[in-house]
mmCIF file of C-alpha atoms in Angstrom:
data_model
loop_
_atom_site.group_PDB
_atom_site.id
_atom_site.type_symbol
_atom_site.label_atom_id
_atom_site.label_comp_id
_atom_site.label_asym_id
_atom_site.label_seq_id
_atom_site.Cartn_x
_atom_site.Cartn_y
_atom_site.Cartn_z
ATOM 1 C CA MET R 520 34.419 34.541 -66.381
ATOM 2 C CA SER R 521 38.028 35.295 -65.440
ATOM 3 C CA LYS R 522 40.473 32.695 -64.169
ATOM 4 C CA TRP R 523 40.431 34.227 -60.649
ATOM 5 C CA GLY R 524 36.678 34.194 -60.550
ATOM 6 C CA LYS R 525 36.603 30.496 -61.326
ATOM 7 C CA ARG R 526 39.170 29.827 -58.592
ATOM 8 C CA LEU R 527 37.128 31.738 -56.020
ATOM 9 C CA ILE R 528 34.007 29.746 -56.901
ATOM 10 C CA ALA R 529 35.953 26.469 -56.637
ATOM 11 C CA MET R 530 37.339 27.448 -53.216
ATOM 12 C CA ALA R 531 33.859 28.354 -51.947
ATOM 13 C CA VAL R 532 32.469 25.028 -53.102
ATOM 14 C CA ALA R 533 35.330 23.194 -51.386
ATOM 15 C CA VAL R 534 34.649 25.002 -48.086
ATOM 16 C CA VAL R 535 30.952 24.089 -48.259
ATOM 17 C CA VAL R 536 31.824 20.448 -48.912
ATOM 18 C CA VAL R 537 34.225 20.330 -45.938
ATOM 19 C CA VAL R 538 31.666 21.915 -43.578
ATOM 20 C CA ALA R 539 29.001 19.463 -44.726
ATOM 21 C CA ALA R 540 31.373 16.540 -44.189
ATOM 22 C CA VAL R 541 32.166 17.727 -40.666
ATOM 23 C CA LEU R 542 28.482 17.999 -39.762
ATOM 24 C CA VAL R 543 27.659 14.580 -41.171
ATOM 25 C CA GLY R 544 30.649 13.021 -39.414
ATOM 26 C CA SER R 545 29.597 14.522 -36.110
ATOM 27 C CA ALA R 546 26.037 13.264 -36.561
ATOM 28 C CA VAL R 547 27.157 9.667 -37.134
ATOM 29 C CA HIS R 548 29.799 9.901 -34.364
ATOM 30 C CA LEU R 549 32.733 9.685 -36.794
ATOM 31 C CA LEU R 550 33.988 12.825 -35.094
ATOM 32 C CA PRO R 551 33.091 12.296 -31.411
ATOM 33 C CA GLN R 552 34.926 15.382 -30.260
ATOM 34 C CA LEU R 553 32.266 17.546 -31.900
ATOM 35 C CA ARG R 554 28.897 17.739 -30.124
ATOM 36 C CA ASN R 555 25.578 18.671 -31.599
ATOM 37 C CA PRO R 556 24.609 21.957 -29.927
ATOM 38 C CA PHE R 557 20.906 21.177 -30.481
ATOM 39 C CA ALA R 558 20.984 17.738 -28.866
ATOM 40 C CA GLU R 559 18.982 17.224 -25.631
ATOM 41 C CA HIS R 560 20.769 15.904 -22.539
ATOM 42 C CA THR R 561 18.777 13.646 -20.189
ATOM 43 C CA GLU R 562 19.834 12.461 -16.744
ATOM 44 C CA GLU R 563 18.234 9.335 -15.277
ATOM 45 C CA HIS R 564 16.967 9.587 -11.714
ATOM 46 C CA SER R 565 15.047 6.320 -11.479
ATOM 47 C CA GLY R 566 15.411 5.883 -7.726
ATOM 48 C CA PRO R 567 13.841 9.168 -6.549
ATOM 49 C CA VAL R 568 11.210 9.110 -9.315
ATOM 50 C CA LEU R 569 10.207 5.548 -8.498
ATOM 51 C CA LEU R 570 10.092 6.326 -4.776
ATOM 52 C CA GLN R 571 7.840 9.323 -5.398
ATOM 53 C CA SER R 572 5.515 7.189 -7.519
ATOM 54 C CA ILE R 573 5.186 4.599 -4.754
ATOM 55 C CA VAL R 574 4.668 7.257 -2.068
ATOM 56 C CA GLU R 575 1.847 8.743 -4.147
ATOM 57 C CA LEU R 576 0.028 5.413 -3.915
ATOM 58 C CA SER R 577 -0.401 6.346 -0.221
ATOM 59 C CA ARG R 578 -1.241 2.852 0.961
ATOM 60 C CA TYR R 579 -2.208 -0.526 -0.405
ATOM 61 C CA GLU R 580 -5.196 -2.405 1.008
ATOM 62 C CA ALA R 581 -3.561 -5.789 0.676
ATOM 63 C CA ALA R 582 -5.726 -8.300 2.538
ATOM 64 C CA SER R 583 -9.136 -8.587 4.139
ATOM 65 C CA GLY R 584 -10.481 -11.194 6.552
ATOM 66 C CA SER R 585 -13.925 -12.137 7.817
ATOM 67 C CA PHE R 586 -14.279 -13.324 11.398
ATOM 68 C CA GLN R 587 -16.947 -14.805 13.602
ATOM 69 C CA VAL R 588 -16.576 -14.865 17.385
ATOM 70 C CA VAL R 589 -18.688 -16.125 20.243
ATOM 71 C CA VAL R 590 -19.105 -13.765 23.175
ATOM 72 C CA ASP R 591 -20.361 -15.192 26.461
ATOM 73 C CA ILE R 592 -21.185 -12.636 29.132
ATOM 74 C CA THR R 593 -22.425 -13.690 32.547
ATOM 75 C CA THR R 594 -23.469 -11.287 35.273
ATOM 76 C CA GLY R 595 -24.710 -12.134 38.748
ATOM 77 C CA SER R 596 -24.897 -11.221 42.403
ATOM 78 C CA VAL R 597 -25.334 -12.872 45.755
ATOM 79 C CA LEU R 598 -28.963 -13.473 44.888
ATOM 80 C CA PRO R 599 -29.985 -16.574 42.951
ATOM 81 C CA SER R 600 -29.534 -16.389 39.181
ATOM 82 C CA PHE R 601 -33.261 -16.858 38.536
ATOM 83 C CA LEU R 602 -33.787 -13.533 40.337
ATOM 84 C CA VAL R 603 -30.776 -11.385 39.383
ATOM 85 C CA GLY R 604 -28.223 -11.790 36.644
ATOM 86 C CA SER R 605 -27.987 -12.813 33.032
ATOM 87 C CA ASP R 606 -26.153 -15.236 30.806
ATOM 88 C CA THR R 607 -25.881 -14.102 27.176
ATOM 89 C CA LEU R 608 -24.378 -15.929 24.223
ATOM 90 C CA PHE R 609 -23.666 -13.471 21.400
ATOM 91 C CA ILE R 610 -22.428 -14.266 17.878
ATOM 92 C CA GLY R 611 -20.278 -11.435 16.542
ATOM 93 C CA VAL R 612 -19.544 -11.222 12.814
ATOM 94 C CA GLY R 613 -17.110 -8.684 11.379
ATOM 95 C CA THR R 614 -14.129 -7.937 9.181
ATOM 96 C CA ASP R 615 -10.642 -6.548 9.450
ATOM 97 C CA ASN R 616 -8.289 -5.263 6.752
ATOM 98 C CA ALA R 617 -4.512 -5.220 6.540
ATOM 99 C CA PHE R 618 -2.645 -2.542 4.599
ATOM 100 C CA VAL R 619 0.874 -1.378 3.806
ATOM 101 C CA ASP R 620 1.550 2.336 4.249
ATOM 102 C CA PHE R 621 3.614 3.934 1.456
ATOM 103 C CA SER R 622 3.075 7.565 2.427
ATOM 104 C CA HIS R 623 6.025 7.948 4.831
ATOM 105 C CA LEU R 624 8.774 5.988 3.102
ATOM 106 C CA LYS R 625 12.314 7.276 3.583
ATOM 107 C CA GLY R 626 14.531 8.446 0.743
ATOM 108 C CA ASP R 627 16.583 5.251 0.730
ATOM 109 C CA ALA R 628 13.523 2.998 0.620
ATOM 110 C CA VAL R 629 13.990 2.480 -3.122
ATOM 111 C CA LYS R 630 17.346 1.618 -4.636
ATOM 112 C CA VAL R 631 17.801 1.211 -8.397
ATOM 113 C CA SER R 632 20.860 -0.226 -10.129
ATOM 114 C CA ASP R 633 22.791 1.863 -12.662
ATOM 115 C CA ASP R 634 21.558 -0.279 -15.547
ATOM 116 C CA ARG R 635 17.969 0.172 -14.309
ATOM 117 C CA LEU R 636 17.373 -3.572 -14.341
ATOM 118 C CA SER R 637 17.380 -4.226 -10.600
ATOM 119 C CA ALA R 638 15.445 -2.552 -7.804
ATOM 120 C CA THR R 639 15.252 -3.054 -4.048
ATOM 121 C CA ILE R 640 12.291 -1.675 -2.102
ATOM 122 C CA THR R 641 12.156 -1.581 1.700
ATOM 123 C CA LEU R 642 8.719 -1.090 3.234
ATOM 124 C CA GLY R 643 7.272 -0.894 6.699
ATOM 125 C CA HIS R 644 5.409 -3.955 7.936
ATOM 126 C CA ALA R 645 1.725 -4.339 7.151
ATOM 127 C CA GLN R 646 -0.745 -2.970 9.686
ATOM 128 C CA LEU R 647 -4.272 -3.835 10.743
ATOM 129 C CA GLU R 648 -7.155 -1.406 10.606
ATOM 130 C CA PRO R 649 -9.611 -1.327 13.527
ATOM 131 C CA ALA R 650 -11.995 -4.258 13.237
ATOM 132 C CA THR R 651 -15.504 -3.553 12.002
ATOM 133 C CA LEU R 652 -18.526 -5.341 13.475
ATOM 134 C CA ASP R 653 -21.432 -6.158 11.167
ATOM 135 C CA VAL R 654 -24.405 -5.303 13.380
ATOM 136 C CA HIS R 655 -26.846 -6.813 10.878
ATOM 137 C CA GLU R 656 -25.187 -10.236 10.921
ATOM 138 C CA SER R 657 -24.279 -10.225 14.614
ATOM 139 C CA HIS R 658 -26.980 -11.444 16.969
ATOM 140 C CA VAL R 659 -27.834 -12.854 20.383
ATOM 141 C CA TYR R 660 -27.843 -16.614 20.087
ATOM 142 C CA ALA R 661 -29.181 -17.381 23.536
ATOM 143 C CA GLN R 662 -29.949 -15.447 26.694
ATOM 144 C CA GLN R 663 -31.159 -16.212 30.191
ATOM 145 C CA GLN R 664 -32.068 -13.435 32.611
ATOM 146 C CA GLY R 665 -33.237 -13.334 36.198
ATOM 147 C CA LEU R 666 -36.680 -11.972 36.960
ATOM 148 C CA PHE R 667 -35.488 -8.736 38.541
ATOM 149 C CA THR R 668 -32.973 -8.164 35.754
ATOM 150 C CA ARG R 669 -35.677 -8.426 33.105
ATOM 151 C CA ILE R 670 -37.901 -6.038 35.037
ATOM 152 C CA ASN R 671 -35.048 -3.549 35.483
ATOM 153 C CA GLU R 672 -34.199 -3.543 31.773
ATOM 154 C CA PHE R 673 -37.847 -3.108 30.856
ATOM 155 C CA LEU R 674 -38.265 -0.145 33.220
ATOM 156 C CA SER R 675 -35.022 1.446 31.978
ATOM 157 C CA GLY R 676 -36.665 1.937 28.598
ATOM 158 C CA ASN R 677 -33.935 0.142 26.670
ATOM 159 C CA PRO R 678 -34.503 -3.588 27.012
ATOM 160 C CA ASN R 679 -32.554 -4.451 23.859
ATOM 161 C CA SER R 680 -29.359 -2.603 24.710
ATOM 162 C CA GLN R 681 -26.414 -4.601 23.357
ATOM 163 C CA GLN R 682 -23.673 -1.975 23.341
ATOM 164 C CA ALA R 683 -21.452 -3.906 25.723
ATOM 165 C CA LEU R 684 -21.829 -7.019 23.569
ATOM 166 C CA TYR R 685 -20.924 -5.083 20.418
ATOM 167 C CA GLU R 686 -17.811 -3.597 21.995
ATOM 168 C CA LEU R 687 -16.609 -6.913 23.359
ATOM 169 C CA ALA R 688 -17.266 -8.688 20.054
ATOM 170 C CA GLN R 689 -15.316 -6.011 18.175
ATOM 171 C CA LYS R 690 -12.354 -6.414 20.543
ATOM 172 C CA GLN R 691 -12.397 -10.171 20.083
ATOM 173 C CA ILE R 692 -12.492 -9.831 16.299
ATOM 174 C CA GLN R 693 -9.502 -7.479 16.499
ATOM 175 C CA ALA R 694 -7.645 -10.011 18.646
ATOM 176 C CA ALA R 695 -8.519 -12.811 16.234
ATOM 177 C CA ALA R 696 -7.219 -10.766 13.309
ATOM 178 C CA GLU R 697 -3.930 -10.162 15.116
ATOM 179 C CA LYS R 698 -3.455 -13.896 15.592
ATOM 180 C CA SER R 699 -4.450 -14.715 12.023
ATOM 181 C CA PRO R 700 -2.119 -14.759 8.967
ATOM 182 C CA LEU R 701 -3.767 -11.564 7.709
ATOM 183 C CA VAL R 702 -0.641 -9.397 8.120
ATOM 184 C CA ALA R 703 1.576 -11.999 6.451
ATOM 185 C CA ASP R 704 -0.892 -12.304 3.561
ATOM 186 C CA ALA R 705 -0.928 -8.521 3.169
ATOM 187 C CA GLU R 706 2.862 -8.365 2.900
ATOM 188 C CA LYS R 707 2.905 -11.238 0.407
ATOM 189 C CA ASN R 708 0.196 -9.603 -1.729
ATOM 190 C CA THR R 709 1.969 -6.233 -1.627
ATOM 191 C CA ARG R 710 5.225 -7.861 -2.741
ATOM 192 C CA THR R 711 3.420 -9.541 -5.645
ATOM 193 C CA MET R 712 1.805 -6.256 -6.689
ATOM 194 C CA LEU R 713 5.066 -4.290 -6.640
ATOM 195 C CA VAL R 714 7.015 -6.990 -8.485
ATOM 196 C CA GLY R 715 4.391 -7.026 -11.230
ATOM 197 C CA LEU R 716 4.403 -3.227 -11.419
ATOM 198 C CA LEU R 717 8.180 -2.932 -11.717
ATOM 199 C CA GLN R 718 8.390 -5.761 -14.226
ATOM 200 C CA SER R 719 5.982 -3.841 -16.435
ATOM 201 C CA LEU R 720 8.438 -0.915 -16.226
ATOM 202 C CA GLY R 721 11.310 -3.053 -17.476
ATOM 203 C CA PHE R 722 12.960 -4.172 -14.241
ATOM 204 C CA LYS R 723 14.215 -7.752 -14.205
ATOM 205 C CA ASN R 724 15.316 -8.287 -10.602
ATOM 206 C CA ILE R 725 13.030 -6.904 -7.894
ATOM 207 C CA THR R 726 13.485 -7.397 -4.152
ATOM 208 C CA VAL R 727 10.866 -6.257 -1.645
ATOM 209 C CA ASN R 728 11.860 -6.228 2.024
ATOM 210 C CA TYR R 729 9.988 -5.249 5.192
ATOM 211 C CA ALA R 730 11.631 -3.463 8.114
ATOM 212 C CA ASP R 731 10.447 -1.621 11.232
ATOM 213 C CA ASN R 732 12.516 1.486 10.420
ATOM 214 C CA ALA R 733 11.517 1.800 6.768
ATOM 215 C CA VAL R 734 9.226 4.772 7.360
ATOM 216 C CA GLY R 735 10.078 8.187 8.685
#
């Protein structure tokens, strides 16, 4: 092989070595000004993604309470009670549930720190569902009726009608639930659930707040 041929081969080898060194240096960040054209670029959008995940939960049934109320209904007229009127003592048994609605949270309801270690979630306050009366457990405890009242109910074809008692008992159970710590328990349980969920995702500092204007 001629002298020039050997020089050309040596130059080609040198070029290959330089190109290989450049690629290796770029890969190990020795040459940061060169970027790998095949590398994938990912942007973190933890706030919106996390918000969407919570919204998809729709709502969280966070607390349930059982209630028993005593309903006393007395009816009468100008006639003596042994003739017209009734005095009924009814035991109403039912339940009510408290939930937190996630489905209408606003865009700023979830805030995530840049290092993705802290998160603040603002929710609407817990709400009560309509109370449910257990008609199998509810019953008339005692009842006194005047003679004419008993006859009238018998002739009406529906002597065991208790609709008014059911409705009143349901309203009283609803009122009892509103005065109970059911809503507070629901918010506490929801906070515990969300803190546990976010901790499993790697968050270290989680704050859950409740506000009237948290939902849209």
